Coordinates of C-alpha atoms and ligand atoms in Angstrom, one line a residue:
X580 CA -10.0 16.9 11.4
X581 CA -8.2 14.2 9.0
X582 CA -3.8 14.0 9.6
X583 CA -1.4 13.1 7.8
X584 CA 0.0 9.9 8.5
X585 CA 3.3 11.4 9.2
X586 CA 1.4 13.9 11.8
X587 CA -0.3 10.7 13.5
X588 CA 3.1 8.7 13.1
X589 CA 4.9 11.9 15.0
X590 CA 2.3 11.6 17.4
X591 CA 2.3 8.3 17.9
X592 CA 6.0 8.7 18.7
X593 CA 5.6 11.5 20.8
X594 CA 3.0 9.2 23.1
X595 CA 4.6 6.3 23.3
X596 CA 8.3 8.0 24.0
X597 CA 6.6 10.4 26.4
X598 CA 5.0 7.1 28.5
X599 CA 8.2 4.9 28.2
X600 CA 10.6 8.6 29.5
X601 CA 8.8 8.8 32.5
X602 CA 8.3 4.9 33.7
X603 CA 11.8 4.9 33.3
X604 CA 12.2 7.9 35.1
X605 CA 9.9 6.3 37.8
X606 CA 11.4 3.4 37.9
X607 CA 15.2 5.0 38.4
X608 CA 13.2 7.0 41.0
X609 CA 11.5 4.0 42.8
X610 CA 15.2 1.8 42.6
X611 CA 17.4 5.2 43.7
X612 CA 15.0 5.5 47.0
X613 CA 15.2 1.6 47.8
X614 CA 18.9 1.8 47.0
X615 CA 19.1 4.6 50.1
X616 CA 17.0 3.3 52.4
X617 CA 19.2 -0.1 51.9
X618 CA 22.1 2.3 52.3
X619 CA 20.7 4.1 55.4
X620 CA 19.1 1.3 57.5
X621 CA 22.5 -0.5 57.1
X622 CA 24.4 2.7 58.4
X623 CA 22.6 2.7 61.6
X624 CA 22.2 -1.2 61.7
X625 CA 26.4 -1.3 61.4
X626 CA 26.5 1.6 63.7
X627 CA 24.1 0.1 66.5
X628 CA 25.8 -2.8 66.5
X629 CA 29.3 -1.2 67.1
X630 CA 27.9 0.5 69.6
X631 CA 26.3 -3.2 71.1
X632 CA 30.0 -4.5 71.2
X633 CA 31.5 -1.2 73.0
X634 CA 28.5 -2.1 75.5
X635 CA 29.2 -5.6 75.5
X636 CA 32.6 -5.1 75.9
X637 CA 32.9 -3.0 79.2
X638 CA 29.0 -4.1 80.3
X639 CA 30.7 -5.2 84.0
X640 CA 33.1 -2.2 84.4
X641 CA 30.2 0.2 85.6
X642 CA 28.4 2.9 84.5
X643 CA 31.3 5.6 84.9
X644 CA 33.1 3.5 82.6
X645 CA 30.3 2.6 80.2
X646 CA 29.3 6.3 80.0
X647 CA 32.9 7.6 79.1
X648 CA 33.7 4.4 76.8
X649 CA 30.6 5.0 74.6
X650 CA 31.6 9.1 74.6
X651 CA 34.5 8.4 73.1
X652 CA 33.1 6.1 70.4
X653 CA 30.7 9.4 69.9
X654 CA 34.1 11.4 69.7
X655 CA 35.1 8.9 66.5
X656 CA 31.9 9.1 64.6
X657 CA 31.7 11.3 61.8
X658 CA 29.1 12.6 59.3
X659 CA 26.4 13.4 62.0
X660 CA 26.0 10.2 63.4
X661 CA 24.2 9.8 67.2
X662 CA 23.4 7.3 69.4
X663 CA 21.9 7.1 72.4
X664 CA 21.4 4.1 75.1
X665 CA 18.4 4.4 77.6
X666 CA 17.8 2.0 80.5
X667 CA 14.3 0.8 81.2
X668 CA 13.0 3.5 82.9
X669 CA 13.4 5.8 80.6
X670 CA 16.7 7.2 82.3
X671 CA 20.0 7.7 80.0
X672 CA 23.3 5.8 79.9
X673 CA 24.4 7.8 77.2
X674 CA 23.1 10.1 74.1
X675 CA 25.3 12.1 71.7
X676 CA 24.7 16.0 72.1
X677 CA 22.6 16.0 69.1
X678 CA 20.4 13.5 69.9
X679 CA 17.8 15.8 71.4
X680 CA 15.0 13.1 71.2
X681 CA 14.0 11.2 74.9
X682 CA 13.7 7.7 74.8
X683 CA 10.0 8.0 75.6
X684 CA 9.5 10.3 72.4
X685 CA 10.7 7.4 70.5
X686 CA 8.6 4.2 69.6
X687 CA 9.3 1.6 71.8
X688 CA 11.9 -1.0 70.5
X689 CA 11.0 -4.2 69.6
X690 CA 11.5 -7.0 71.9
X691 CA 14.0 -8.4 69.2
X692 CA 15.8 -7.7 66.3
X693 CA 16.1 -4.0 64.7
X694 CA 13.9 -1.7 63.8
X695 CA 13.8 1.2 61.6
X696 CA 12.2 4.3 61.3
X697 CA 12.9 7.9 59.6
X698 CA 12.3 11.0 62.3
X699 CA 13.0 14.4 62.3
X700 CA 16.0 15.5 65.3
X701 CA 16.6 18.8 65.6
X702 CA 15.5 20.2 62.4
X703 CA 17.2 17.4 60.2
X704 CA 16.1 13.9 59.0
X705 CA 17.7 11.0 60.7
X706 CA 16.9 7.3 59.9
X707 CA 17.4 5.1 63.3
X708 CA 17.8 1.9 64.2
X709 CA 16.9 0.7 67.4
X710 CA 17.3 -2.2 69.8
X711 CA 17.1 -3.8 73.0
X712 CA 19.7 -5.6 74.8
X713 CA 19.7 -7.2 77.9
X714 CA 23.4 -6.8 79.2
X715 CA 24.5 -7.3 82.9
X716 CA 20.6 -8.1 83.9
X717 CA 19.4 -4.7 82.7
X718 CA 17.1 -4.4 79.4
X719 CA 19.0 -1.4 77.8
X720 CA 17.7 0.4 74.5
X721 CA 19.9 0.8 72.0
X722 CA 19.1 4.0 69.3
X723 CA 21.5 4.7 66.6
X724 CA 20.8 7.3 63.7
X725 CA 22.0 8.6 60.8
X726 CA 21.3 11.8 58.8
X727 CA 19.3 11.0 55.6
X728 CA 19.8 14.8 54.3
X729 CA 23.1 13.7 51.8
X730 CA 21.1 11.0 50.1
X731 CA 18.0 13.3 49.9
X732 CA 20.2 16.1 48.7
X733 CA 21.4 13.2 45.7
X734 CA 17.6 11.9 45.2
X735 CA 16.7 16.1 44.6
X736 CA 19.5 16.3 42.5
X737 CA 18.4 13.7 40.2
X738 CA 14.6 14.8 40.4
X739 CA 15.9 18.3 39.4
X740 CA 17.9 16.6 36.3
X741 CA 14.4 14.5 35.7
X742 CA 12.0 17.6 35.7
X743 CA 14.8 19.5 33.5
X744 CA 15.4 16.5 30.7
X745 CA 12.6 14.8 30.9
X746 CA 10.1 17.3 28.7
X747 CA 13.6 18.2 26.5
X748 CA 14.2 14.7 25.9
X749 CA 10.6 14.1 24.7
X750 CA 10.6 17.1 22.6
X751 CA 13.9 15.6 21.1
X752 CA 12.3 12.3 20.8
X753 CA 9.4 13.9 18.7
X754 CA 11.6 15.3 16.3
X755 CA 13.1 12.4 15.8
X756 CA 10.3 10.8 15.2
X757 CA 9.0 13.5 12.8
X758 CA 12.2 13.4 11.1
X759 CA 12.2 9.1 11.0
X760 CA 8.6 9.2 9.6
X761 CA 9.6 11.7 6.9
X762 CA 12.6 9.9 6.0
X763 CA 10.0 6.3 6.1
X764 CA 7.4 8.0 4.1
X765 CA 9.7 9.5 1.3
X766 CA 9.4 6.5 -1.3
X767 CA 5.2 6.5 -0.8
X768 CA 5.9 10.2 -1.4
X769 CA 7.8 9.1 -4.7
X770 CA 5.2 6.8 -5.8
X771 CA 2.0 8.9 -5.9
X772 CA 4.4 11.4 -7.6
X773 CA 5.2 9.1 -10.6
X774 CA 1.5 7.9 -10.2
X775 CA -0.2 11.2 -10.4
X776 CA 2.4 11.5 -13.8
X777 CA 0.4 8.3 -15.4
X778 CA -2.6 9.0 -17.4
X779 CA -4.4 7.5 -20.8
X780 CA -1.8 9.4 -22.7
X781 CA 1.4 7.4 -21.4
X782 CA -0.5 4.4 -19.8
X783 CA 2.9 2.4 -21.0
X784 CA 4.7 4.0 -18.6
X785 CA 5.3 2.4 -14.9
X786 CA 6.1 2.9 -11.6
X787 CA 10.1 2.8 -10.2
X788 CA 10.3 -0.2 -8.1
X789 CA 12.6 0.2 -5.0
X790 CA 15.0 -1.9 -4.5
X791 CA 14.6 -3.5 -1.2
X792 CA 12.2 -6.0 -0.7
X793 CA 9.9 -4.7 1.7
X794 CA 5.9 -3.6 1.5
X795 CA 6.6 -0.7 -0.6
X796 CA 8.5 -2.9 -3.3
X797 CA 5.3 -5.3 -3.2
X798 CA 3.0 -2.1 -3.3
X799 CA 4.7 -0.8 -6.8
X800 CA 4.6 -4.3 -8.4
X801 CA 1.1 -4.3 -7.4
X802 CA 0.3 -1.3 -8.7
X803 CA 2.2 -2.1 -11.9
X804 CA 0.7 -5.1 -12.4
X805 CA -2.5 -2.8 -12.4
X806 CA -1.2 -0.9 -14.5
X807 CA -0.2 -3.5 -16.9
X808 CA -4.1 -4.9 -16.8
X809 CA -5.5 -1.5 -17.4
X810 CA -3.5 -1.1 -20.0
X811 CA -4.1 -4.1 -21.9
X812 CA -8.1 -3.2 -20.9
X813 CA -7.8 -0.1 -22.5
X814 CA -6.3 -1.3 -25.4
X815 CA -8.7 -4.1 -26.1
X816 CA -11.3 -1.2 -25.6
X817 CA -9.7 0.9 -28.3
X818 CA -9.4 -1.9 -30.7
X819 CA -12.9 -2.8 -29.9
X820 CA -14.1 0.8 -30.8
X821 CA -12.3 1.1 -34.0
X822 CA -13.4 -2.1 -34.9
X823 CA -16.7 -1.4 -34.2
X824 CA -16.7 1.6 -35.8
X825 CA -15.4 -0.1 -38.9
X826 CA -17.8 -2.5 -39.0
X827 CA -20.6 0.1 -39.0
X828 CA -19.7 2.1 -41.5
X829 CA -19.3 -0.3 -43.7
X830 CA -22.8 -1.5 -44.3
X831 CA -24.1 2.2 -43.5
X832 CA -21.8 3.4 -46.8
X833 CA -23.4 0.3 -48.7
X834 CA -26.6 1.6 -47.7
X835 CA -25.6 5.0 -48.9
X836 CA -24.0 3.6 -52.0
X837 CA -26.7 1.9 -53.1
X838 CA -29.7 4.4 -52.5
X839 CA -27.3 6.5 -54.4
X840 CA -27.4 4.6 -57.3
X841 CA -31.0 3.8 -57.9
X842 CA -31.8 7.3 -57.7
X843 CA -28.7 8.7 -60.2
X844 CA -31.6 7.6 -62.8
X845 CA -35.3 7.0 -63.4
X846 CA -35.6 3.1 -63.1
X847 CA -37.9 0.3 -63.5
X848 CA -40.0 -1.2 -60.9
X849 CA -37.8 -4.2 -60.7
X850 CA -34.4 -2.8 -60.4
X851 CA -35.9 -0.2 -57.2
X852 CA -37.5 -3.3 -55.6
X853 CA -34.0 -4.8 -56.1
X854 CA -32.0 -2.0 -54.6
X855 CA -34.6 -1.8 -51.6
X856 CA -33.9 -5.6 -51.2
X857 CA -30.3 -4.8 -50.7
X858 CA -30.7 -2.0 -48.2
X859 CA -33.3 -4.4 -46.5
X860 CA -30.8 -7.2 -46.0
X861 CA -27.8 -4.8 -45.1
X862 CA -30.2 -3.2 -42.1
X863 CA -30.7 -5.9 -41.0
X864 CA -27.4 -7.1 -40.8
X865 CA -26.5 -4.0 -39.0
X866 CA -28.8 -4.5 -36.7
X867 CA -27.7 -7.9 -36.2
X868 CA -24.7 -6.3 -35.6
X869 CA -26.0 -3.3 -33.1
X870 CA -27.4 -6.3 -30.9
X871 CA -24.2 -8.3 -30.9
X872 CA -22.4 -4.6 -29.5
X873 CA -25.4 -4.5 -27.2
X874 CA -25.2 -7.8 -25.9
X875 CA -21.3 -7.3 -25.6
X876 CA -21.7 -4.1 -23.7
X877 CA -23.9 -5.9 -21.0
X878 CA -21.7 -9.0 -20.7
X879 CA -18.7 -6.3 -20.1
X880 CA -21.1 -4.3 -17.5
X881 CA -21.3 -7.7 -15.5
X882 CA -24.2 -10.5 -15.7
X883 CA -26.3 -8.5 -13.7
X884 CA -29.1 -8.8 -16.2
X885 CA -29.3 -12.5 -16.7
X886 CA -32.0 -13.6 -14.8
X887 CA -30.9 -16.9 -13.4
X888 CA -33.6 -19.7 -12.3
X889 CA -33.3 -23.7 -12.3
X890 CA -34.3 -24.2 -15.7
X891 CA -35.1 -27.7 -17.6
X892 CA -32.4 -27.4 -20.7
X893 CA -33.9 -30.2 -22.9
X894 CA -37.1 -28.3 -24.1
X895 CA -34.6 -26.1 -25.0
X896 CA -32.4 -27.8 -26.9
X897 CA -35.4 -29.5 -28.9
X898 CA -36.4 -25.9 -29.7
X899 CA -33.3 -24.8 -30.7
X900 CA -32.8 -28.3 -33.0
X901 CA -35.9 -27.0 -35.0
X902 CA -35.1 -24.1 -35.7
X903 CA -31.8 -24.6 -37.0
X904 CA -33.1 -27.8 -38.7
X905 CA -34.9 -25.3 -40.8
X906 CA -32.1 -23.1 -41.7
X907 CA -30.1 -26.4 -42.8
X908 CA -32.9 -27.9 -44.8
X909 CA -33.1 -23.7 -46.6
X910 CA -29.5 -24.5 -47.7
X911 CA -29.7 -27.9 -48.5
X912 CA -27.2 -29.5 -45.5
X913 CA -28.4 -32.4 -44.0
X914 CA -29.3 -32.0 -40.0
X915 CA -29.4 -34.8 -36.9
X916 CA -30.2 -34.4 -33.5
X917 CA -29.8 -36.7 -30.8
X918 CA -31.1 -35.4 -27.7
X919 CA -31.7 -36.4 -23.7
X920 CA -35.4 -36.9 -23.6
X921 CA -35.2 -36.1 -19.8
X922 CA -35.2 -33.3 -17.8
X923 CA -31.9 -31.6 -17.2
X924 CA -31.8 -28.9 -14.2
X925 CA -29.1 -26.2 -15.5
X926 CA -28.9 -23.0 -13.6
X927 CA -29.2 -20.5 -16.0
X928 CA -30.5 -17.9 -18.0
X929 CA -33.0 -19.3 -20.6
X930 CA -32.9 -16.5 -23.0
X931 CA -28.6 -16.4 -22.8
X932 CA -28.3 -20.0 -23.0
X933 CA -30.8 -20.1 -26.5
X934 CA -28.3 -17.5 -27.9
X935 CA -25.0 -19.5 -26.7
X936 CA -26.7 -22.4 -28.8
X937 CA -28.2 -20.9 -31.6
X938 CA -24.7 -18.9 -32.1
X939 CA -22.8 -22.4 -32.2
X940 CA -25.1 -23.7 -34.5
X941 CA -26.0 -21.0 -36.6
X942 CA -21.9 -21.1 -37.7
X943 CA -22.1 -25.2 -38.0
X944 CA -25.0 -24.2 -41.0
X945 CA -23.0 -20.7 -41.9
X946 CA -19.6 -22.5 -42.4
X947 CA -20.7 -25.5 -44.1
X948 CA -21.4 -25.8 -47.9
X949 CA -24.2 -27.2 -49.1
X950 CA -24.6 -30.9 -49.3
X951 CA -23.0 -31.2 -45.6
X952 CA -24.2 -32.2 -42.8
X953 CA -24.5 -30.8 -39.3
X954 CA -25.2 -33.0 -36.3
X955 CA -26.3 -31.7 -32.8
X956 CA -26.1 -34.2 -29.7
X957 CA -26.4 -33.8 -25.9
X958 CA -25.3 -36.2 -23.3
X959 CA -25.3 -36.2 -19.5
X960 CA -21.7 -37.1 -17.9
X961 CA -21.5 -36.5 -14.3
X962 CA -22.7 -33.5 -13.3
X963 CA -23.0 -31.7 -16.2
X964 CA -24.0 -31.8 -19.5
X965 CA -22.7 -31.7 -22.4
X966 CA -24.2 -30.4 -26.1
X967 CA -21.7 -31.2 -29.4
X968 CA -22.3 -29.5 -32.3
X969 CA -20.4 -31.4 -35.5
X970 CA -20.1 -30.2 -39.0
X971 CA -18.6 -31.2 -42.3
X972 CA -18.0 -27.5 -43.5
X973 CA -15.1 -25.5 -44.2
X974 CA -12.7 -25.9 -40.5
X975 CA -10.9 -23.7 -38.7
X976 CA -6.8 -23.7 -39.5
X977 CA -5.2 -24.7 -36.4
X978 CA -3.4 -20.7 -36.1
X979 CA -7.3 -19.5 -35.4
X980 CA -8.4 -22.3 -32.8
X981 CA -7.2 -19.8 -30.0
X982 CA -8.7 -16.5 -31.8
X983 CA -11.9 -17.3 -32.9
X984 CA -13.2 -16.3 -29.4
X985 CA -11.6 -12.7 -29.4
X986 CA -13.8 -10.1 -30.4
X987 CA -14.8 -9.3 -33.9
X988 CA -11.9 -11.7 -35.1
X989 CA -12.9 -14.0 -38.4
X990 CA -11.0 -16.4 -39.9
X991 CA -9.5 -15.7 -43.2
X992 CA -11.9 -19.1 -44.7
X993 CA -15.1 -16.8 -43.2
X994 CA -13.7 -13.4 -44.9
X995 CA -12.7 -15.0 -48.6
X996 CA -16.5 -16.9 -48.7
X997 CA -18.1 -13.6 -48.2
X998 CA -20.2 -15.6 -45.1
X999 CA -22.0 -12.6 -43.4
X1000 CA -20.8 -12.0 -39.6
X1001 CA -19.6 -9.6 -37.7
X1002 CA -16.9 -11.7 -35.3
X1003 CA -18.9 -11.2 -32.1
X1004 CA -20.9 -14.1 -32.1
X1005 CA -18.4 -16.6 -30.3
X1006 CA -17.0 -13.9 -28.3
X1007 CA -20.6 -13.6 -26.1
X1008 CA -21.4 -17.4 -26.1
X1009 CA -18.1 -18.2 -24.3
X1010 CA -18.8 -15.0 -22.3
X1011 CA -22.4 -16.8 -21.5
X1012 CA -21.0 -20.2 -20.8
X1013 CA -18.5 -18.7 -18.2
X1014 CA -21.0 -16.6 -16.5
X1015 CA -22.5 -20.1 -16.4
X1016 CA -19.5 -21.6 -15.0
X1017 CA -19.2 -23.8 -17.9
X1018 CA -16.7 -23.8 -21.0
X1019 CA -16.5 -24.5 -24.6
X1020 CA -14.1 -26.6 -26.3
X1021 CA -13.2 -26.9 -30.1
X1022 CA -11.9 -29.3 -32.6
X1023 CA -11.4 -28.7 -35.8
X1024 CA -9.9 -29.3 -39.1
X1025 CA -9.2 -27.3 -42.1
X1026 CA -11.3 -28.7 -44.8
X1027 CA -12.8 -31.5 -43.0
X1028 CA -15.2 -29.9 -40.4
X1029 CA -15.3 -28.7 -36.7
X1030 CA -16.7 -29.8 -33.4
X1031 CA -17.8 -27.5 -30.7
X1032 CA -18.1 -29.5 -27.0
X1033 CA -20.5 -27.0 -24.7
X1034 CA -19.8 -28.3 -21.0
X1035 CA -22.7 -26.9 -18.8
X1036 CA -22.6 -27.4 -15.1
X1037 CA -26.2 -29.7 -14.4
X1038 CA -27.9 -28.7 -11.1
X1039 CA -30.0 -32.0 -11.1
X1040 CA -30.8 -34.6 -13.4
X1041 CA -33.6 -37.6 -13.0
X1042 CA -32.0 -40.0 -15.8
X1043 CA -30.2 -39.0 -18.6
X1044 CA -27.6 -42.1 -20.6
X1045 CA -27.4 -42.0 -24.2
X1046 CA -29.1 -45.1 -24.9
X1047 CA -32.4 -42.9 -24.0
X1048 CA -31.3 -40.0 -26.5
X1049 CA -34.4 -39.6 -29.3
X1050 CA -33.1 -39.1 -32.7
X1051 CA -35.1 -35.8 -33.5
X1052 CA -35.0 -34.6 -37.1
X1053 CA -33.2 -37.0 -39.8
X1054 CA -32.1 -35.8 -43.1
X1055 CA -32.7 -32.5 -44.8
X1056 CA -33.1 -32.2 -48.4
X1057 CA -30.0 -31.4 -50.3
X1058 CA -30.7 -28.8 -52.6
Ligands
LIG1500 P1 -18.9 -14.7 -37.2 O1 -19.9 -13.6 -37.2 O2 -17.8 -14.4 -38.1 O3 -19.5 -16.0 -37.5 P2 -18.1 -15.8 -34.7 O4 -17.6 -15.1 -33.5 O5 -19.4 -16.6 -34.6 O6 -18.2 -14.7 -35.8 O7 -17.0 -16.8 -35.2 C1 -15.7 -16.3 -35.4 C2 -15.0 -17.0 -36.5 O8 -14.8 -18.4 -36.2 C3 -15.8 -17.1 -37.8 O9 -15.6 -15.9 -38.5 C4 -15.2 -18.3 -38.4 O10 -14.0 -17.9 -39.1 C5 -14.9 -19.2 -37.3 N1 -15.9 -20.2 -37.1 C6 -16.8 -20.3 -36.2 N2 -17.6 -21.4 -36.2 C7 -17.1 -22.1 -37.3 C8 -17.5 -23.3 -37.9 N3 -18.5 -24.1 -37.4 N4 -16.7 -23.7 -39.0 C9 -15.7 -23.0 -39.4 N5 -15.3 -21.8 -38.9 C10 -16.0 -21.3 -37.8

């Protein structure tokens, strides 16, 4: 059975007031019954020892005397107090009317000093104190008692008022709670209203912070600072969508266009193998593109697929150097590369790590025109290692430095040359670096040429200075 946490709250009241109610209760009980047998024990203690000094006081006048002396004190007392003296053997000096008790019914008194005890007399409870006092040469005990029935008759009155109040106060006590949990619990109440009101429609909107600075204040700022990073999620999502979509339809229309207008008329073998040409390098574009979503996709679902291992990067890099080598020397740039001969342990994902590089360098040859140069280095510093890209081509305007990592954005120099690209490709290399725990760093300037720093954490290196880089691959043809 699942409760609300105002029900468990209530309950939690009602358990804890119910305990503390009756150990106070207990405790007034436990204090009022030591407070009377105080009161009690020293009633008969003060009335013992009055009737001691009457005793004392006419000890040698003789028994006659004594008897009629300690009658009269008998006389005095009020409230139902008795006494009685008894000689040694059991024989009486003295003993009110209502002290029905004989001596030898009683416990024997202690040698010295006073001691108590409760009894029933005639029907009614006494407390008596009792002592023995050697007066004259004759051991005589001394019993004086009081009735305990006024106090008892208090102590019932207060149980009485205990059994009454004690369950009503409770009950109150429950209510109270109920009522103080309600009261507590109305702003959490407020909040999943005006929660339960937010949706994708009106993700804008946020929660009503309260004013006091307590948990629930901390709670809504939370939760609008949520709010404020699903939002801005959601948004890049949409822009990433419409981008997308943009993007696609673009070389899909081309496609359509130009299909459309080789077969509007019969033409010659030349002009269809032209047209087919076209379609060829705009599919493959697109699919170019379809991976890049892809790869995004993935990176956004988490790195779960990389397969991380403790890889040597330097084959790598010399793979990578070729390749691109190629592409430079196809459009005439010149290309150097000065790479660590040694090993360097990176741990990473061999496959990611290729595309982080070739996406760095394939822009160094894309965005410079031909007759430049691109360089490629790598160089250990401690622990880590770093790979520098440098071109001569076009730059990146200082405005685009901090955008040319956001999704499917291009700098105006990439749209006005007509350089093919979709704006993804920097957007998952940083994504790979990070998920590498390393970072990339660019310099650039308009007109003169960039330089993009890779910074890869190294998980073990045997050597690695730059005195023992190679230089790879020279100079490329200019075309
Ligand atoms: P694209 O597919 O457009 O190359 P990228 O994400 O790889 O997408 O790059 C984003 C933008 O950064 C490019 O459109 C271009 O404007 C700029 N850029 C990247 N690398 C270079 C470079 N080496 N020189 C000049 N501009 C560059």
């Amino acid at each position: 059975m699942r409760f609300t946490i105002r029900a468990r709250l209530t309950l939690l009241y009602f358990v804890v007031l119910a305990a503390s109610f009756v150990a106070f209760f207990w405790i007034c009980d436990l204090g009022f019954r030591r407070a009377i047998e105080i009161t009690v024990n020293d009633a008969s203690r003060t009335n013992l020892e009055i009737v001691q000094r009457v005793l004392s006081l006419c000890a040698s006048k003789g028994t006659p005397k004594i008897r009629k002396e300690l009658e009269e004190l008998s006389g005095l007392w009020a409230n139902g107090a008795i006494f009685q003296v008894s000689q040694a053997d059991g024989s009486w000096l003295f003993r009110s009317t209502r002290f029905p008790l004989a001596q030898s019914l009683l416990p024997a008194p202690p040698p010295d000093g006073v001691a108590f005890f409760t009894t029933n007399l005639d029907y009614e409870q006494y407390r008596i104190a009792q002592k023995t006092v050697l007066m004259e040469g004759q051991l005589l005990h001394i019993s004086a008692a009081v009735p305990t029935e006024p106090f008892d008759q208090a102590l019932d009155r207060f149980r009485l008022f205990e059994k009454r109040f004690l369950p009503l106060l409770v009950v109150l006590a429950s209510f109270l709670g109920y009522w103080l949990s309600g009261r507590a619990l109305a702003p959490v109440n407020r909040i999943i209203e005006s929660a339960e009101q937010i949706g994708l429609q009106n993700l804008s909107q946020r929660l009503e912070v309260p004013r006091a600075a307590d948990e629930l204040q901390r709670l809504t700022v939370t939760l609008n600072a949520m709010l404020e990073r699903i939002e801005s999620s959601v948004k890049r999502i949409r822009q990433f969508t419409a981008n997308a979509s943009h993007d696609l339809r673009t070389p899909l229309s081309l496609i359509h266009t130009h299909a459309e207008l080789a077969l509007r008329r019969t033409r010659s073998e030349t002009e269809y193998r032209e047209s087919l040409a076209r379609v060829l390098t705009i599919s493959e574009e697109t699919t170019q593109l379809v991976e890049s979503l892809l790869a995004l996709a993935r990176a956004d679902a988490g790195a779960a697929h990389l397969h991380f291992t403790e890889m040597d990067l330097t084959p790598l890099l010399h793979k990578v150097a070729h390749q691109v080598s190629l592409l430079a020397h196809a459009k005439g740039l010149s290309f150097s590369a000065r790479l660590l001969t040694e090993t360097l342990f990176v741990h990473g994902d061999s496959a990611a790590l290729e595309s982080l590089l070739l996406a760095i360098l394939d822009n160094a040859v894309k965005y410079t025109p031909p007759g430049g140069s691109v360089r490629l280095r790598s160089f250990a510093a401690p622990e880590k290692i770093v790979v520098e890209v440098e071109d001569t081509g076009v730059g990146i305007a200082a405005e685009d430095l901090t955008r040319i990592f956001d999704r499917f954005y291009r700098a105006d120099q990439a749209r006005s040359r007509e350089v093919p690209g979709s704006g993804l490709g920097l957007s998952i290399a940083q994504w790979i670096a990070e998920t590498h725990k390393g970072r990339i760093k660019v310099e650039s300037q308009l007109g003169v040429g960039s330089l993009f720093r890779v910074v890869l954490p190294l998980a073990a290196t045997l050597a690695g200075s730059p005195e023992n880089s190679q230089l790879l691959d020279s100079q490329a043809t200019v075309s």
